PDB file of N, CA and C in Angstrom:
ATOM      1  N   MET A   1       0.779  -0.885   0.013  1.00 80.00           N
ATOM      2  CA  MET A   1      -0.018  -0.059   0.023  1.00 80.00           C
ATOM      3  C   MET A   1       0.686   1.341  -0.004  1.00 80.00           C
ATOM      4  N   SER A   2       0.694   2.003  -1.005  1.00 84.00           N
ATOM      5  CA  SER A   2       1.355   3.491  -0.652  1.00 84.00           C
ATOM      6  C   SER A   2       0.344   4.728  -0.223  1.00 84.00           C
ATOM      7  N   ILE A   3       1.047   5.536   0.146  1.00 82.00           N
ATOM      8  CA  ILE A   3       0.090   6.942   0.885  1.00 82.00           C
ATOM      9  C   ILE A   3      -0.907   7.115   0.076  1.00 82.00           C
ATOM     10  N   HIS A   4      -0.550   7.310  -1.409  1.00 84.00           N
ATOM     11  CA  HIS A   4      -1.381   7.281  -2.376  1.00 84.00           C
ATOM     12  C   HIS A   4      -2.671   7.143  -2.152  1.00 84.00           C
ATOM     13  N   LEU A   5      -2.578   5.470  -2.054  1.00 87.00           N
ATOM     14  CA  LEU A   5      -3.550   4.426  -1.946  1.00 87.00           C
ATOM     15  C   LEU A   5      -4.278   5.014  -0.589  1.00 87.00           C
ATOM     16  N   LEU A   6      -3.404   5.373   0.665  1.00 85.00           N
ATOM     17  CA  LEU A   6      -4.145   5.527   1.814  1.00 85.00           C
ATOM     18  C   LEU A   6      -5.032   6.457   1.615  1.00 85.00           C
ATOM     19  N   THR A   7      -4.632   7.588   0.848  1.00 85.00           N
ATOM     20  CA  THR A   7      -5.521   8.875   0.897  1.00 85.00           C
ATOM     21  C   THR A   7      -6.546   8.538  -0.080  1.00 85.00           C
ATOM     22  N   MET A   8      -6.791   7.738  -0.980  1.00 89.00           N
ATOM     23  CA  MET A   8      -7.864   7.408  -1.606  1.00 89.00           C
ATOM     24  C   MET A   8      -8.860   6.675  -0.811  1.00 89.00           C
ATOM     25  N   MET A   9      -8.374   5.709   0.228  1.00 89.00           N
ATOM     26  CA  MET A   9      -9.109   5.240   0.908  1.00 89.00           C
ATOM     27  C   MET A   9      -9.998   6.016   1.988  1.00 89.00           C
ATOM     28  N   ILE A  10      -9.205   7.035   2.526  1.00 87.00           N
ATOM     29  CA  ILE A  10      -9.745   8.072   3.404  1.00 87.00           C
ATOM     30  C   ILE A  10     -10.827   9.011   2.394  1.00 87.00           C
ATOM     31  N   TRP A  11     -10.627   9.110   1.317  1.00 89.00           N
ATOM     32  CA  TRP A  11     -11.651   9.996   0.465  1.00 89.00           C
ATOM     33  C   TRP A  11     -13.073   8.874   0.414  1.00 89.00           C
ATOM     34  N   GLU A  12     -12.490   7.913   0.055  1.00 92.00           N
ATOM     35  CA  GLU A  12     -14.133   6.793  -0.012  1.00 92.00           C
ATOM     36  C   GLU A  12     -14.866   6.793   1.340  1.00 92.00           C
ATOM     37  N   SER A  13     -13.739   6.611   2.429  1.00 91.00           N
ATOM     38  CA  SER A  13     -14.390   6.594   3.616  1.00 91.00           C
ATOM     39  C   SER A  13     -15.032   7.497   4.422  1.00 91.00           C
ATOM     40  N   PHE A  14     -14.296   8.983   4.182  1.00 89.00           N
ATOM     41  CA  PHE A  14     -15.102   9.789   4.998  1.00 89.00           C
ATOM     42  C   PHE A  14     -15.493  11.095   4.125  1.00 89.00           C
ATOM     43  N   GLY A  15     -15.175  11.101   2.697  1.00 88.00           N
ATOM     44  CA  GLY A  15     -15.371  12.227   1.826  1.00 88.00           C
ATOM     45  C   GLY A  15     -14.626  13.284   1.617  1.00 88.00           C
ATOM     46  N   VAL A  16     -13.060  13.662   2.230  1.00 86.00           N
ATOM     47  CA  VAL A  16     -12.484  14.335   2.114  1.00 86.00           C
ATOM     48  C   VAL A  16     -11.404  13.860   0.885  1.00 86.00           C
ATOM     49  N   VAL A  17     -11.701  15.128   0.063  1.00 86.00           N
ATOM     50  CA  VAL A  17     -10.972  14.500  -1.396  1.00 86.00           C
ATOM     51  C   VAL A  17      -9.365  14.744  -1.304  1.00 86.00           C
ATOM     52  N   LYS A  18      -8.757  14.040  -2.166  1.00 82.00           N
ATOM     53  CA  LYS A  18      -7.509  13.624  -1.954  1.00 82.00           C
ATOM     54  C   LYS A  18      -6.479  15.140  -1.992  1.00 82.00           C
ATOM     55  N   GLU A  19      -7.236  15.999  -2.838  1.00 83.00           N
ATOM     56  CA  GLU A  19      -6.443  17.297  -2.918  1.00 83.00           C
ATOM     57  C   GLU A  19      -6.584  18.077  -1.505  1.00 83.00           C
ATOM     58  N   ASN A  20      -7.452  17.712  -1.022  1.00 83.00           N
ATOM     59  CA  ASN A  20      -7.671  18.471   0.108  1.00 83.00           C
ATOM     60  C   ASN A  20      -7.041  17.952   1.588  1.00 83.00           C
ATOM     61  N   GLN A  21      -6.493  16.783   1.350  1.00 82.00           N
ATOM     62  CA  GLN A  21      -6.046  16.123   2.512  1.00 82.00           C
ATOM     63  C   GLN A  21      -4.776  16.557   2.928  1.00 82.00           C
ATOM     64  N   MET A  22      -4.445  16.595   4.258  1.00 80.00           N
ATOM     65  CA  MET A  22      -3.171  16.580   4.665  1.00 80.00           C
ATOM     66  C   MET A  22      -2.988  15.651   5.866  1.00 80.00           C
ATOM     67  N   LEU A  23      -2.356  14.791   5.583  1.00 78.00           N
ATOM     68  CA  LEU A  23      -2.030  13.698   6.615  1.00 78.00           C
ATOM     69  C   LEU A  23      -0.931  13.611   7.486  1.00 78.00           C
ATOM     70  N   HIS A  24      -0.868  13.367   8.955  1.00 76.00           N
ATOM     71  CA  HIS A  24      -0.010  13.976   9.739  1.00 76.00           C
ATOM     72  C   HIS A  24       0.375  12.758  10.659  1.00 76.00           C
ATOM     73  N   LYS A  25       1.415  12.618  10.985  1.00 74.00           N
ATOM     74  CA  LYS A  25       1.929  11.862  12.157  1.00 74.00           C
ATOM     75  C   LYS A  25       2.691  12.396  12.788  1.00 74.00           C
ATOM     76  N   GLY A  26       2.047  12.912  13.784  1.00 71.00           N
ATOM     77  CA  GLY A  26       2.621  13.828  15.121  1.00 71.00           C
ATOM     78  C   GLY A  26       2.982  14.891  14.470  1.00 71.00           C
ATOM     79  N   PRO A  27       4.063  15.481  14.732  1.00 68.00           N
ATOM     80  CA  PRO A  27       4.460  16.732  14.036  1.00 68.00           C
ATOM     81  C   PRO A  27       4.635  16.511  12.321  1.00 68.00           C
ATOM     82  N   ARG A  28       4.817  15.596  11.945  1.00 67.00           N
ATOM     83  CA  ARG A  28       5.472  15.198  10.801  1.00 67.00           C
ATOM     84  C   ARG A  28       4.223  15.192   9.687  1.00 67.00           C
ATOM     85  N   LYS A  29       4.313  15.930   8.525  1.00 69.00           N
ATOM     86  CA  LYS A  29       3.468  16.013   7.215  1.00 69.00           C
ATOM     87  C   LYS A  29       3.853  14.847   6.570  1.00 69.00           C
ATOM     88  N   ASN A  30       2.928  14.147   5.905  1.00 65.00           N
ATOM     89  CA  ASN A  30       3.391  13.065   5.280  1.00 65.00           C
ATOM     90  C   ASN A  30       2.878  13.597   3.799  1.00 65.00           C
ATOM     91  N   GLU A  31       3.554  13.796   2.791  1.00 67.00           N
ATOM     92  CA  GLU A  31       3.884  14.032   1.343  1.00 67.00           C
ATOM     93  C   GLU A  31       4.143  13.492   0.339  1.00 67.00           C
ATOM     94  N   GLU A  32       5.092  12.436   0.802  1.00 71.00           N
ATOM     95  CA  GLU A  32       5.514  11.489  -0.320  1.00 71.00           C
ATOM     96  C   GLU A  32       4.283  10.539  -0.580  1.00 71.00           C
ATOM     97  N   GLU A  33       3.393  10.720  -2.102  1.00 72.00           N
ATOM     98  CA  GLU A  33       2.382   9.681  -2.148  1.00 72.00           C
ATOM     99  C   GLU A  33       3.083   8.326  -2.552  1.00 72.00           C
ATOM    100  N   SER A  34       4.168   8.359  -3.261  1.00 78.00           N
ATOM    101  CA  SER A  34       4.741   7.027  -3.702  1.00 78.00           C
ATOM    102  C   SER A  34       5.461   6.147  -2.689  1.00 78.00           C
ATOM    103  N   ALA A  35       5.454   6.699  -1.200  1.00 80.00           N
ATOM    104  CA  ALA A  35       6.382   6.269   0.394  1.00 80.00           C
ATOM    105  C   ALA A  35       5.080   4.895   0.589  1.00 80.00           C
ATOM    106  N   THR A  36       5.725   4.245   1.313  1.00 84.00           N
ATOM    107  CA  THR A  36       4.482   3.126   1.917  1.00 84.00           C
ATOM    108  C   THR A  36       4.520   3.869   3.225  1.00 84.00           C
ATOM    109  N   PRO A  37       3.257   3.273   4.028  1.00 81.00           N
ATOM    110  CA  PRO A  37       2.931   3.679   5.087  1.00 81.00           C
ATOM    111  C   PRO A  37       4.353   3.576   6.339  1.00 81.00           C
ATOM    112  N   SER A  38       4.626   2.547   6.290  1.00 82.00           N
ATOM    113  CA  SER A  38       5.843   1.906   7.272  1.00 82.00           C
ATOM    114  C   SER A  38       7.479   2.992   6.798  1.00 82.00           C
ATOM    115  N   ASP A  39       7.266   3.154   5.671  1.00 81.00           N
ATOM    116  CA  ASP A  39       8.404   4.307   5.445  1.00 81.00           C
ATOM    117  C   ASP A  39       8.169   6.086   5.967  1.00 81.00           C
ATOM    118  N   MET A  40       6.883   5.861   6.229  1.00 78.00           N
ATOM    119  CA  MET A  40       6.388   7.319   6.884  1.00 78.00           C
ATOM    120  C   MET A  40       6.409   6.962   8.533  1.00 78.00           C
ATOM    121  N   ASN A  41       6.810   5.725   8.872  1.00 79.00           N
ATOM    122  CA  ASN A  41       6.602   5.519  10.562  1.00 79.00           C
ATOM    123  C   ASN A  41       5.067   5.050  11.112  1.00 79.00           C
ATOM    124  N   ILE A  42       4.101   5.160   9.971  1.00 80.00           N
ATOM    125  CA  ILE A  42       2.779   4.671   9.961  1.00 80.00           C
ATOM    126  C   ILE A  42       2.711   3.007  10.511  1.00 80.00           C
ATOM    127  N   PHE A  43       2.144   2.584  11.519  1.00 85.00           N
ATOM    128  CA  PHE A  43       1.975   1.310  11.825  1.00 85.00           C
ATOM    129  C   PHE A  43       0.695   1.003  12.268  1.00 85.00           C
ATOM    130  N   PRO A  44      -0.166  -0.310  12.200  1.00 87.00           N
ATOM    131  CA  PRO A  44      -1.131  -0.673  12.872  1.00 87.00           C
ATOM    132  C   PRO A  44      -1.024  -0.264  14.611  1.00 87.00           C
ATOM    133  N   GLY A  45      -2.003   0.474  14.410  1.00 87.00           N
ATOM    134  CA  GLY A  45      -2.663   0.979  15.977  1.00 87.00           C
ATOM    135  C   GLY A  45      -2.185   2.396  16.101  1.00 87.00           C
ATOM    136  N   GLY A  46      -0.993   2.975  15.145  1.00 81.00           N
ATOM    137  CA  GLY A  46      -0.872   4.414  15.306  1.00 81.00           C
ATOM    138  C   GLY A  46      -1.917   5.243  14.976  1.00 81.00           C
ATOM    139  N   VAL A  47      -1.627   6.615  15.409  1.00 79.00           N
ATOM    140  CA  VAL A  47      -2.367   7.568  15.236  1.00 79.00           C
ATOM    141  C   VAL A  47      -2.212   8.163  14.011  1.00 79.00           C
ATOM    142  N   LEU A  48      -2.989   8.460  13.031  1.00 77.00           N
ATOM    143  CA  LEU A  48      -3.088   9.482  11.964  1.00 77.00           C
ATOM    144  C   LEU A  48      -4.027  10.324  11.840  1.00 77.00           C
ATOM    145  N   TRP A  49      -3.370  11.367  11.535  1.00 77.00           N
ATOM    146  CA  TRP A  49      -4.421  12.778  11.497  1.00 77.00           C
ATOM    147  C   TRP A  49      -4.435  13.024   9.861  1.00 77.00           C
ATOM    148  N   ALA A  50      -5.823  13.116   9.869  1.00 77.00           N
ATOM    149  CA  ALA A  50      -6.255  13.644   8.577  1.00 77.00           C
ATOM    150  C   ALA A  50      -7.050  15.085   8.468  1.00 77.00           C
ATOM    151  N   LYS A  51      -6.482  16.181   8.026  1.00 76.00           N
ATOM    152  CA  LYS A  51      -7.065  17.252   7.898  1.00 76.00           C
ATOM    153  C   LYS A  51      -7.903  17.599   6.231  1.00 76.00           C
ATOM    154  N   ASP A  52      -8.715  18.217   6.185  1.00 76.00           N
ATOM    155  CA  ASP A  52      -9.439  18.918   5.252  1.00 76.00           C
ATOM    156  C   ASP A  52      -9.492  20.282   5.349  1.00 76.00           C
TER     157      ASP A  52
END
């Protein structure tokens, strides 16, 4: 799974369009769409903030 796919899943689940999403893990903003969640230190059970 890539960050791009994760943003698409958020769009489908919550209606926040991909272009408006800002994904944060702690103070770090995740912008690399080709990266995997584990590349960005996003693991199961972790907290990820999605802002519109």
